[in-house]
CSV table of N, CA and C in Angstrom, one decimal:
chain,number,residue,atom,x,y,z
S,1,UNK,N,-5.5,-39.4,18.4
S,1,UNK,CA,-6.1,-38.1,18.8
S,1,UNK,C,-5.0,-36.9,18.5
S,2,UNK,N,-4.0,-37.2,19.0
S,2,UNK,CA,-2.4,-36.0,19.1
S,2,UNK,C,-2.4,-36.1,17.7
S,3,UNK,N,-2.3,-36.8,16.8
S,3,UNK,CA,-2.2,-36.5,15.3
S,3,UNK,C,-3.6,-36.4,14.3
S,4,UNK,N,-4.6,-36.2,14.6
S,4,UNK,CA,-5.9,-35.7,14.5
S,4,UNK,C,-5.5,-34.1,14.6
S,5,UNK,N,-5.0,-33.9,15.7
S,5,UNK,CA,-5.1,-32.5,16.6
S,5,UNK,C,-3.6,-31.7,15.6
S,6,UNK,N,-2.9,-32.3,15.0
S,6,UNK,CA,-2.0,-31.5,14.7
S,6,UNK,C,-1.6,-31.6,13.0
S,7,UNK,N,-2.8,-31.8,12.4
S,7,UNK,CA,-3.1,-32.5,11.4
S,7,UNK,C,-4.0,-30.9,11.0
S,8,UNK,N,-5.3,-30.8,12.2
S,8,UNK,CA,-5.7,-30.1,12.0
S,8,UNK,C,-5.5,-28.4,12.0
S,9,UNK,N,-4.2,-28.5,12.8
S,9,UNK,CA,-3.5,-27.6,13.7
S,9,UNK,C,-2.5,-27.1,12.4
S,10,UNK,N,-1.8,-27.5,11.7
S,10,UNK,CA,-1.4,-27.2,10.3
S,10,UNK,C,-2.4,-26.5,9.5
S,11,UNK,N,-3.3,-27.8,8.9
S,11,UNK,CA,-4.4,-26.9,8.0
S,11,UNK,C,-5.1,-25.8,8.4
S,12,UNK,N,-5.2,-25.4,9.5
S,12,UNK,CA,-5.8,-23.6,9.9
S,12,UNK,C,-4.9,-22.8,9.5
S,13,UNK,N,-3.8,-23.6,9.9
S,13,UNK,CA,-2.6,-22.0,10.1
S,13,UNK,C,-2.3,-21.9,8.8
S,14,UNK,N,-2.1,-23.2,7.7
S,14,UNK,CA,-2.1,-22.6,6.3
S,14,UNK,C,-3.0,-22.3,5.7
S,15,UNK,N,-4.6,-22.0,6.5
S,15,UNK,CA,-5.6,-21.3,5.7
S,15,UNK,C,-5.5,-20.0,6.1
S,16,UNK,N,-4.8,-19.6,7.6
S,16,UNK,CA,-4.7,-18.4,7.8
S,16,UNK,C,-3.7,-17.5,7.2
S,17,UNK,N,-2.6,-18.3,7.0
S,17,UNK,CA,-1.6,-17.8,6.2
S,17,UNK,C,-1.8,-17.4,4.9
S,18,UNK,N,-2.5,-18.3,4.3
S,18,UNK,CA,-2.9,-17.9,2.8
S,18,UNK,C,-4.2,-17.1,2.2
S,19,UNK,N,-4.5,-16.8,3.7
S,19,UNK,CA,-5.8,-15.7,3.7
S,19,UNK,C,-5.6,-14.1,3.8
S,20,UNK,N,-4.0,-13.9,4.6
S,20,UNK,CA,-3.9,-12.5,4.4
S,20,UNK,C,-3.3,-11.9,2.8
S,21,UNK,N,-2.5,-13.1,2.0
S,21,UNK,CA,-1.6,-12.6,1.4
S,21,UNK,C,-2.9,-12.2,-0.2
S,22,UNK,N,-3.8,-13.0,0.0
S,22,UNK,CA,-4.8,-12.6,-0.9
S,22,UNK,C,-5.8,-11.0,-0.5
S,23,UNK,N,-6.0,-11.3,0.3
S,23,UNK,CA,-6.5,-9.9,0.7
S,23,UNK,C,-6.0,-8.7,0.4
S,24,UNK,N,-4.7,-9.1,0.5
S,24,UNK,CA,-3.9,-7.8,0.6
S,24,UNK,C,-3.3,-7.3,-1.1
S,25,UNK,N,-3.4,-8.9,-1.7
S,25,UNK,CA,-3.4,-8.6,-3.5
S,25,UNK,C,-4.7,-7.5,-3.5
S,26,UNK,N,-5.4,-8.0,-3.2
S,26,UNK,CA,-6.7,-6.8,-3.3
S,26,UNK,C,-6.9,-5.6,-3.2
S,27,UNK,N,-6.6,-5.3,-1.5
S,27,UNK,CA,-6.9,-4.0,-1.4
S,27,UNK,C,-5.9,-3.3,-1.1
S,28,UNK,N,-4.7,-3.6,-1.2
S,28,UNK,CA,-3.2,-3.3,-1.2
S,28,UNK,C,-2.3,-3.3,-2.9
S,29,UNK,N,-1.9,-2.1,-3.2
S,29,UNK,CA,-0.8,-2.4,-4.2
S,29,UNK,C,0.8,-3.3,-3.6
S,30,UNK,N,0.6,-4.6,-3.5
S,30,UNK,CA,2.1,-5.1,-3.4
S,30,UNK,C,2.8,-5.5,-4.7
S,31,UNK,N,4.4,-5.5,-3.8
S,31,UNK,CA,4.9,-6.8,-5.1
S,31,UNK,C,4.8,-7.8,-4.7
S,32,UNK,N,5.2,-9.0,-5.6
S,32,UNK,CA,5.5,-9.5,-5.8
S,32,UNK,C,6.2,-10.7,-5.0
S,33,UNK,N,5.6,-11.8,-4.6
S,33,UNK,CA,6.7,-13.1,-3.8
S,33,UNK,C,6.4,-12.2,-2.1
S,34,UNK,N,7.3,-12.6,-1.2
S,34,UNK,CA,6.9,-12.4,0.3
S,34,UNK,C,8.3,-11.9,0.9
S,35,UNK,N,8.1,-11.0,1.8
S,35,UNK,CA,8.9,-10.8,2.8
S,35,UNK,C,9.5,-12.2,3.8
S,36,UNK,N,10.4,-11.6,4.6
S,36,UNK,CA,11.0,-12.2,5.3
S,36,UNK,C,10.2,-12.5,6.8
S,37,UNK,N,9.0,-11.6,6.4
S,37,UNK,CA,7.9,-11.1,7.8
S,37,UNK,C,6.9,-12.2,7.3
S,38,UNK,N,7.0,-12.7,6.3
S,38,UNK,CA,5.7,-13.7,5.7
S,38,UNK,C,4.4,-12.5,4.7
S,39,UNK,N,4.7,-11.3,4.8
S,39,UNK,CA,3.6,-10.8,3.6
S,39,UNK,C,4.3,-10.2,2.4
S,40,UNK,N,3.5,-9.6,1.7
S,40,UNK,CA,4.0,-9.3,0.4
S,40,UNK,C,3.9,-7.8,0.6
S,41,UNK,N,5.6,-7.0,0.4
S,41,UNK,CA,5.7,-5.5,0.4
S,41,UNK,C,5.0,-4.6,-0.3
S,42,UNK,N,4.5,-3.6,0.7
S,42,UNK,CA,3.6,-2.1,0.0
S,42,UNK,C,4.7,-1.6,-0.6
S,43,UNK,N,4.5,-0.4,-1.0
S,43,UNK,CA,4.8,1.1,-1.0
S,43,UNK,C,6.4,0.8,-1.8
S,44,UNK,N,6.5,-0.2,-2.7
S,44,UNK,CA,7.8,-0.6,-3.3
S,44,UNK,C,8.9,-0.8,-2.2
S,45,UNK,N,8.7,-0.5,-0.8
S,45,UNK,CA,9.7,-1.0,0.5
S,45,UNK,C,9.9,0.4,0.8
S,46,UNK,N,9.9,1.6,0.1
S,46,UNK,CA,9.8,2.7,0.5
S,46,UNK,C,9.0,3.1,1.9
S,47,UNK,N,9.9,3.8,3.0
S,47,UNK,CA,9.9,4.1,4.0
S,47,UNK,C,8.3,5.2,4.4
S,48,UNK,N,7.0,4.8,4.6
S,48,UNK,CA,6.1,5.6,4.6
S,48,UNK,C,5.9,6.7,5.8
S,49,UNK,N,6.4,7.0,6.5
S,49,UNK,CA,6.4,7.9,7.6
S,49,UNK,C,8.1,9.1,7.2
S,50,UNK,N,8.9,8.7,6.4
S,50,UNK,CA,9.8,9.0,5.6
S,50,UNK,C,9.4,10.2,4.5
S,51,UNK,N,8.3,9.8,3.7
S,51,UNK,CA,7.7,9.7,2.8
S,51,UNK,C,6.7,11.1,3.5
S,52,UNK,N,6.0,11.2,3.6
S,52,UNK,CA,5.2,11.7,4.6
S,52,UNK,C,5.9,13.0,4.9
S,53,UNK,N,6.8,12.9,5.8
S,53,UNK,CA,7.5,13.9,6.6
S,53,UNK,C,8.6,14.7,5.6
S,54,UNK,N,9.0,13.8,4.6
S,54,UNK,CA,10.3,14.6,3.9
S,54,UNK,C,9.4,15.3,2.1
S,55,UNK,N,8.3,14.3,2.1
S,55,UNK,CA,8.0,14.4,0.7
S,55,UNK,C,9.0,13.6,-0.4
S,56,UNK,N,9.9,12.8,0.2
S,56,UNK,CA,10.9,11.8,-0.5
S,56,UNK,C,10.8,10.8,-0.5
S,57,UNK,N,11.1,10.1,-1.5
S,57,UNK,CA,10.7,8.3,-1.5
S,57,UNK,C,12.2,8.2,-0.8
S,58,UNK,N,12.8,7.8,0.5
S,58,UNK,CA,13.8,7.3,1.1
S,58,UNK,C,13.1,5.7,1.3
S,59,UNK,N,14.2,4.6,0.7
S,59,UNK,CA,14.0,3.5,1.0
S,59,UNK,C,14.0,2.9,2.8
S,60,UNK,N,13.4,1.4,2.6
S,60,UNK,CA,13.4,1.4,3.9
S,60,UNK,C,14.4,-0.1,4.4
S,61,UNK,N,14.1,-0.3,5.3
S,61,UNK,CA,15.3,-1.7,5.9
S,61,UNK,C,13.8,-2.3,6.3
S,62,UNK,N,14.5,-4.2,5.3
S,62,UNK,CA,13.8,-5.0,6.2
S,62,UNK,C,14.1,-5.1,7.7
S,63,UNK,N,15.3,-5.0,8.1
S,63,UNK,CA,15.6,-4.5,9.6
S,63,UNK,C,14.3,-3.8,10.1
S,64,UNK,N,13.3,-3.2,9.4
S,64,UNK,CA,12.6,-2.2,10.3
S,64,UNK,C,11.1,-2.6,9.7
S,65,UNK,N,10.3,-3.6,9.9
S,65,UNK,CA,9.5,-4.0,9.4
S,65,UNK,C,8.1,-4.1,10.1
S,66,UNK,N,6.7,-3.5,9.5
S,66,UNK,CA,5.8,-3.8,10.3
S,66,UNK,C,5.0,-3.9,9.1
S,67,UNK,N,3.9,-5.7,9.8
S,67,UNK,CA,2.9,-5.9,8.7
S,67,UNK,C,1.5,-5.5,9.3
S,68,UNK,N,0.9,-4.6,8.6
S,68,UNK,CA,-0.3,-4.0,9.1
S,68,UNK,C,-1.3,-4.2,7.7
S,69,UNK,N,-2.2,-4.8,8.3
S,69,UNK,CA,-3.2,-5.4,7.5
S,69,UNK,C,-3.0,-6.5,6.3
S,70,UNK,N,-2.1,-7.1,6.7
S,70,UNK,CA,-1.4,-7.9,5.6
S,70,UNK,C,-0.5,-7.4,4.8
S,71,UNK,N,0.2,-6.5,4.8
S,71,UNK,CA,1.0,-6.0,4.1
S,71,UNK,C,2.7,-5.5,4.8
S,72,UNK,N,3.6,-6.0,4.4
S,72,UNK,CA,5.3,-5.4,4.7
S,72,UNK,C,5.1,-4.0,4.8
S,73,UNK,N,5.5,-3.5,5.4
S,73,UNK,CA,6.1,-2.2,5.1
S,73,UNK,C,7.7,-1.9,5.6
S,74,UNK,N,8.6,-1.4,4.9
S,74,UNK,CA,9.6,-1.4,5.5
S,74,UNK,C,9.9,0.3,6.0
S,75,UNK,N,11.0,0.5,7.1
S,75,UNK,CA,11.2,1.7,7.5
S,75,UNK,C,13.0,1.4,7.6
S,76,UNK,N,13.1,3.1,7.5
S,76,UNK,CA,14.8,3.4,7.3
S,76,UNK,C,15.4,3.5,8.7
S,77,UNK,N,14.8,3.4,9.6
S,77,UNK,CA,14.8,3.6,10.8
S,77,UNK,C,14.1,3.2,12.2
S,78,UNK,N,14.2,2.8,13.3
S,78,UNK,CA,12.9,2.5,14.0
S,78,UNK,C,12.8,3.2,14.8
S,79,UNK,N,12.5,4.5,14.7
S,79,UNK,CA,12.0,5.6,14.9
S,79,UNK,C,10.6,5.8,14.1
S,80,UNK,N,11.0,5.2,12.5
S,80,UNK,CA,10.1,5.6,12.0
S,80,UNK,C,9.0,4.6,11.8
S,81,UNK,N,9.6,3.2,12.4
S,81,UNK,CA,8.7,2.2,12.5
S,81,UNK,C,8.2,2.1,13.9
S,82,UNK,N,8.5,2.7,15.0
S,82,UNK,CA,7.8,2.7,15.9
S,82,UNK,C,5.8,4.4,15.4
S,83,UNK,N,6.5,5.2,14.8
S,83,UNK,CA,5.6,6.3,14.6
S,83,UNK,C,4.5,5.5,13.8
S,84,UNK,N,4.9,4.8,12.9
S,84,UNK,CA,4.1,3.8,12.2
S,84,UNK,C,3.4,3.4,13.2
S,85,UNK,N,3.9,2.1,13.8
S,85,UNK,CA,3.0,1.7,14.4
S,85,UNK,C,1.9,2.2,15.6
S,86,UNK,N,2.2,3.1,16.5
S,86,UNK,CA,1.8,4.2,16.7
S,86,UNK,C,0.1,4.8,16.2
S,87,UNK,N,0.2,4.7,14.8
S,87,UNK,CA,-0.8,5.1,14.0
S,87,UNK,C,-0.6,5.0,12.4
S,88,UNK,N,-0.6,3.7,12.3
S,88,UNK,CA,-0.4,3.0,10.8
S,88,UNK,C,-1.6,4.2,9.9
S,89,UNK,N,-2.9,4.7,9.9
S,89,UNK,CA,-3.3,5.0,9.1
S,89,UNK,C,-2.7,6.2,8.6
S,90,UNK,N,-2.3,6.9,9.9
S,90,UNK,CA,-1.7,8.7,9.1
S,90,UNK,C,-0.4,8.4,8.0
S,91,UNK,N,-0.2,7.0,7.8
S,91,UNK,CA,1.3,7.0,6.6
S,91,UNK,C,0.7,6.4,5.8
S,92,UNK,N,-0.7,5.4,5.8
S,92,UNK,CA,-0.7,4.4,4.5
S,92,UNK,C,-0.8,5.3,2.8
S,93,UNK,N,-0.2,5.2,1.9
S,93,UNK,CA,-0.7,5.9,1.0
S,93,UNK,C,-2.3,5.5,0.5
S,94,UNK,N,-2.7,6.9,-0.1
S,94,UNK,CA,-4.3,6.3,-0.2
S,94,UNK,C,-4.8,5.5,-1.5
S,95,UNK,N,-5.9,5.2,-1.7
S,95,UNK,CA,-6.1,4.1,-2.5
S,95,UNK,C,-4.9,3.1,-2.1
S,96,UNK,N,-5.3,2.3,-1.2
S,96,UNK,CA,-4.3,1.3,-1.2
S,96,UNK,C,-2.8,1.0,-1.6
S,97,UNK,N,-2.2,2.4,-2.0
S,97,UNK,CA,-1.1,2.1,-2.7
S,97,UNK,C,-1.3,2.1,-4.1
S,98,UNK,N,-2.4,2.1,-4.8
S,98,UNK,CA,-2.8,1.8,-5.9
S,98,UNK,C,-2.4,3.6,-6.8
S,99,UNK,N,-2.0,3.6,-8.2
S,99,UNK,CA,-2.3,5.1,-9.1
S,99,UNK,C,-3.8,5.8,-8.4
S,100,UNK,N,-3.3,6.8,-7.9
S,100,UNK,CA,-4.8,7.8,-7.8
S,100,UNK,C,-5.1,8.3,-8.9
S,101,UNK,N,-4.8,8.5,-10.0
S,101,UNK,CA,-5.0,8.7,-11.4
S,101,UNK,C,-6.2,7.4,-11.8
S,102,UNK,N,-5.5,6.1,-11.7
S,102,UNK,CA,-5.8,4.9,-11.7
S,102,UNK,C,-7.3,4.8,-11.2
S,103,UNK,N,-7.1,4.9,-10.1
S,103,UNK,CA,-8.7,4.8,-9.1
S,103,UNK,C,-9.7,6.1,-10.0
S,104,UNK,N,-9.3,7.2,-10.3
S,104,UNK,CA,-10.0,8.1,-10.2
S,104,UNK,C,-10.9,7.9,-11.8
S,105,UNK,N,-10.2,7.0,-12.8
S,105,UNK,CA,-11.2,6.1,-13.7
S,105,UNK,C,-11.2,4.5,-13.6
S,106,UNK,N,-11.4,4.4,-12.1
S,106,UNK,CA,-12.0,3.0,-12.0
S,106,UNK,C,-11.1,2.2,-12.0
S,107,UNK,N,-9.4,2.1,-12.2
S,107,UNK,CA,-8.4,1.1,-12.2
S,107,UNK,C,-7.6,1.2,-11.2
S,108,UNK,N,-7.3,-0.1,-11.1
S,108,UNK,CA,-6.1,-0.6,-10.2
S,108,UNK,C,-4.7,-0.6,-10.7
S,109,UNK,N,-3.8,1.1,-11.3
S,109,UNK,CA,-2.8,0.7,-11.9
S,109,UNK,C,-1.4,0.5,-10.6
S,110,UNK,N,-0.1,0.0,-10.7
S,110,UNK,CA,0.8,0.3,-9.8
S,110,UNK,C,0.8,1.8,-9.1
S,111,UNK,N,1.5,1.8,-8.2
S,111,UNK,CA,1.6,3.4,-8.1
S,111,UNK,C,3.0,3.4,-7.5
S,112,UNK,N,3.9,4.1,-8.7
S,112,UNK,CA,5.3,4.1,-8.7
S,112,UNK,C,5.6,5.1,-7.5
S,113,UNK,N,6.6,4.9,-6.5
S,113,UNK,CA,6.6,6.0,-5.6
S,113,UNK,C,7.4,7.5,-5.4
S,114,UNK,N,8.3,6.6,-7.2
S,114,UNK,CA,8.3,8.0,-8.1
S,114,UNK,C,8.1,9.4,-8.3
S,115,UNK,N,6.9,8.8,-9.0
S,115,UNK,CA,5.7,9.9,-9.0
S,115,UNK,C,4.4,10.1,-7.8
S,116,UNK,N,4.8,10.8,-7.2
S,116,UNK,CA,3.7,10.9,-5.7
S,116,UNK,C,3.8,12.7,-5.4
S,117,UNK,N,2.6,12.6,-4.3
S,117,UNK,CA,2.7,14.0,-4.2
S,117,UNK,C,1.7,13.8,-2.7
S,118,UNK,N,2.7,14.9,-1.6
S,118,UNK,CA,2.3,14.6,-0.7
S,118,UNK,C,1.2,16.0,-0.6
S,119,UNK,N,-0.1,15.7,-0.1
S,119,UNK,CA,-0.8,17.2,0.1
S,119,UNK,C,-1.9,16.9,1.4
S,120,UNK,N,-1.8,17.6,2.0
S,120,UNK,CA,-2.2,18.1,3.1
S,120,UNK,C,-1.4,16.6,4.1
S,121,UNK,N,-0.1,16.2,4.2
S,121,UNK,CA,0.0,15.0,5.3
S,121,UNK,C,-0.6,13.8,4.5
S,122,UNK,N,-0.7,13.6,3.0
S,122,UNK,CA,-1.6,12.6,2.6
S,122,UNK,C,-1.2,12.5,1.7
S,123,UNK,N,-0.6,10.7,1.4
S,123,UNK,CA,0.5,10.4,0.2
S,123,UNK,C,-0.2,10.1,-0.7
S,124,UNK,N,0.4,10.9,-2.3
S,124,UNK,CA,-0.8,10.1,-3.3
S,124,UNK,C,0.4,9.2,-4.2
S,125,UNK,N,0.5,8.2,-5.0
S,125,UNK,CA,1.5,7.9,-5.9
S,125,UNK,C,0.6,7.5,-7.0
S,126,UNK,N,1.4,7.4,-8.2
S,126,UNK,CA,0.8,7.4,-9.7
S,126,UNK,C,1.9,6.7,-10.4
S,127,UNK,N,1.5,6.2,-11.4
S,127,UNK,CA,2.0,5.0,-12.1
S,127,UNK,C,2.9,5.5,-13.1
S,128,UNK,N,3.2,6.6,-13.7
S,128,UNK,CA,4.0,7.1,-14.6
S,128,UNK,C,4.6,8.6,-14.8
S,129,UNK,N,5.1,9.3,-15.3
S,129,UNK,CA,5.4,10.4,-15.4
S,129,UNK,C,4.2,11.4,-16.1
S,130,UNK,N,4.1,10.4,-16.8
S,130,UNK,CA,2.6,11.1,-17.8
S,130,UNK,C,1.3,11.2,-16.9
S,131,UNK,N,0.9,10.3,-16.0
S,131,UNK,CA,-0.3,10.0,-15.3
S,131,UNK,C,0.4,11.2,-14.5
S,132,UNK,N,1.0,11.2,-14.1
S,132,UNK,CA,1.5,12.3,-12.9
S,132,UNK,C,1.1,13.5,-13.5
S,133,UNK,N,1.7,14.1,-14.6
S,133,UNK,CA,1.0,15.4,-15.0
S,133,UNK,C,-0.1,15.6,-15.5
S,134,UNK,N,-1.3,14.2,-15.7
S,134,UNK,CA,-2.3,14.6,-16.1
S,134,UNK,C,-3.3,14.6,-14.6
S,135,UNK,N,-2.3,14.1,-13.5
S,135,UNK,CA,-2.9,14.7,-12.4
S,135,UNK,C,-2.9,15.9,-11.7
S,136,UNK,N,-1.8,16.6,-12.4
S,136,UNK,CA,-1.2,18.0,-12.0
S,136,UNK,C,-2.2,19.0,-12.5
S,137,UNK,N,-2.9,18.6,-13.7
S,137,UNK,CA,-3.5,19.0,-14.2
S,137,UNK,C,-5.3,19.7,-13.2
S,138,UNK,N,-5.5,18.7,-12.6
S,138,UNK,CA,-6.6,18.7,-11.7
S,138,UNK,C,-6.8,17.7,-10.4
S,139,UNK,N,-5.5,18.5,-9.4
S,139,UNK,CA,-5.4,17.6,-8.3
S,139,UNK,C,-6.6,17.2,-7.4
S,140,UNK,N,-7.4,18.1,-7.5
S,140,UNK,CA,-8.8,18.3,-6.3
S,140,UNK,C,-9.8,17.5,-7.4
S,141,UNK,N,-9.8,17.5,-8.4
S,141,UNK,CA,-10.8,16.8,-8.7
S,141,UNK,C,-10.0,15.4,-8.9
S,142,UNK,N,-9.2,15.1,-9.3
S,142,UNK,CA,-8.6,13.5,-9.6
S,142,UNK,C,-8.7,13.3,-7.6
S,143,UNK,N,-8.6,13.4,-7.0
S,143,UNK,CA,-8.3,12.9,-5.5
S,143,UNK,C,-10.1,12.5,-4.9
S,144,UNK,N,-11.3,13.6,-5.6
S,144,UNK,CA,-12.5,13.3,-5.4
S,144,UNK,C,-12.6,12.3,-5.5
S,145,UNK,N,-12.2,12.0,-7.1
S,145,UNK,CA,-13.2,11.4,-8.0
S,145,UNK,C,-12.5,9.6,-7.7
S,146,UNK,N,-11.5,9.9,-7.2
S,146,UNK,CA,-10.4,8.8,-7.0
S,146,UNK,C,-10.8,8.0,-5.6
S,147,UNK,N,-11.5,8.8,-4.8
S,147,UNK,CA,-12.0,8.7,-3.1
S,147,UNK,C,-13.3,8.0,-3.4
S,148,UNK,N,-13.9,8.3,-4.2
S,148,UNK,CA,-15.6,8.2,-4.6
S,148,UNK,C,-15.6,6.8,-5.1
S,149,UNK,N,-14.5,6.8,-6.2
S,149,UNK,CA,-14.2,5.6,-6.7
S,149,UNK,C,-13.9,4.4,-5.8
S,150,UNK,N,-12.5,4.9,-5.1
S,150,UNK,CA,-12.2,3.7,-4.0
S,150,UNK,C,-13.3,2.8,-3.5
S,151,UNK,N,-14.4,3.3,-2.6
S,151,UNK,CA,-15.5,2.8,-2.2
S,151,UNK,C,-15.8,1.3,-2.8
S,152,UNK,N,-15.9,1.8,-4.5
S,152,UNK,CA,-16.7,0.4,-5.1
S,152,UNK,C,-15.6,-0.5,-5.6
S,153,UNK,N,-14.6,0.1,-5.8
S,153,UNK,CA,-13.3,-0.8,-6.3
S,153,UNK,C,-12.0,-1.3,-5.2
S,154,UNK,N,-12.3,-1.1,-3.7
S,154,UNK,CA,-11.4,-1.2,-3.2
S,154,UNK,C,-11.4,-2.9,-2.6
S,155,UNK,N,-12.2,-3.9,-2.8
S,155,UNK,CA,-12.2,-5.1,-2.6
S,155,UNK,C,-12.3,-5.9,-4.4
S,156,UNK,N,-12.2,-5.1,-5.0
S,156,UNK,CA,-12.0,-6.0,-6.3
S,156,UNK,C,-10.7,-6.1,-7.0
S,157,UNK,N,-10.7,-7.5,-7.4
S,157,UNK,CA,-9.2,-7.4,-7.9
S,157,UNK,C,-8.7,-6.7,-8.8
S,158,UNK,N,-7.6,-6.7,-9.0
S,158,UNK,CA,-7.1,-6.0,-9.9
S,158,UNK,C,-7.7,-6.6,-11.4
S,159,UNK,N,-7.4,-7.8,-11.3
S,159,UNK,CA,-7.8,-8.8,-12.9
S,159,UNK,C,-9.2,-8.7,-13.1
S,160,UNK,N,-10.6,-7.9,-12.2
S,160,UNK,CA,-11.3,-8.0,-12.4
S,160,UNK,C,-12.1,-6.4,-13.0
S,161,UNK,N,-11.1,-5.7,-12.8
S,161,UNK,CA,-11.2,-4.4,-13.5
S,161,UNK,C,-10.5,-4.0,-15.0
C-alpha cells in the first residue's frame, strides 16, 4: 500500500511539474533550460519593476526570484521583488514577453529587452533594432493591433504560428 501511495505520489508531482514549464513555453516568452526556482526565465532575467520605474533593462539576481504563473523572474533587489509580488500584473511585459511588433502580425517573435519602450507604466519589448523603429513608426496602432491579436494567439505555440 506505502509503495502504491508513493509510487503514485511521484507521478503527480512530475505531472505537475511538467505542466507549468509547458504552459509557460506558450503564453510566456522564456529561455531556455530552468532556473534554480524549477521554471524557465521571463524578461531575459531582467529586473521587471526596475524596468518599469527606470525605463532601463537593469539585470536582476537569482537571489531575488519570484515564479508567477510559471515563469522566473529575477529582481536586482528585494525591494523590487517584494513590489512584484505585491501586484505581479502592473510589471509583466505585455504580450507575454513576446515582440509587440511580433503579436501585432500574428507572431510569436523573442522580445529583446533591448529594444522596449515603456508607455503609460506599460512595458512593450521587440525583437530587433529594425522592428523597434518600424514600431516607432506607429506606436498606438502596433499596441492595438498587437492587443486584438493577443486574444487569439496567446495560448498557441510558438511552432504553431
Amino acid at each position: 500500500m506505502f509503495k502504491k501511495l508513493a509510487i503514485s505520489t511521484v507521478l503527480m508531482t512530475g505531472i505537475a511539474m511538467s505542466a507549468a514549464p509547458a504552459f509557460a513555453a506558450d503564453e510566456y516568452n522564456v529561455s531556455s533550460g530552468m532556473t534554480a526556482a524549477g521554471a524557465q526565465l521571463g524578461l531575459h532575467g531582467v529586473d521587471p519593476v526596475e524596468f518599469i520605474a527606470t525605463a532601463n533593462p537593469i539585470e536582476g539576481s537569482a537571489a531575488y526570484t519570484v515564479v508567477h504563473d510559471g515563469v522566473a523572474y529575477y529582481f536586482s533587489n528585494e525591494a523590487n521583488q517584494k513590489t512584484f509580488e505585491a501586484e505581479p500584473a502592473a510589471y509583466l511585459p505585455q504580450n507575454g514577453g513576446f515582440c509587440t511588433y511580433g503579436v501585432s502580425v500574428g507572431k510569436k517573435f523573442d522580445g529583446d529587452p533591448e529594444y522596449h519602450a515603456v508607455i503609460d507604466d506599460t512595458l512593450y519589448v521587440f525583437l530587433n533594432r529594425e522592428i523597434f523603429d518600424a514600431f516607432n513608426q506607429d506606436r498606438a496602432g502596433t499596441i492595438s493591433k498587437a492587443a486584438t491579436n493577443w486574444k487569439d494567439i496567446r495560448s498557441t505555440p510558438v511552432e504553431d504560428l
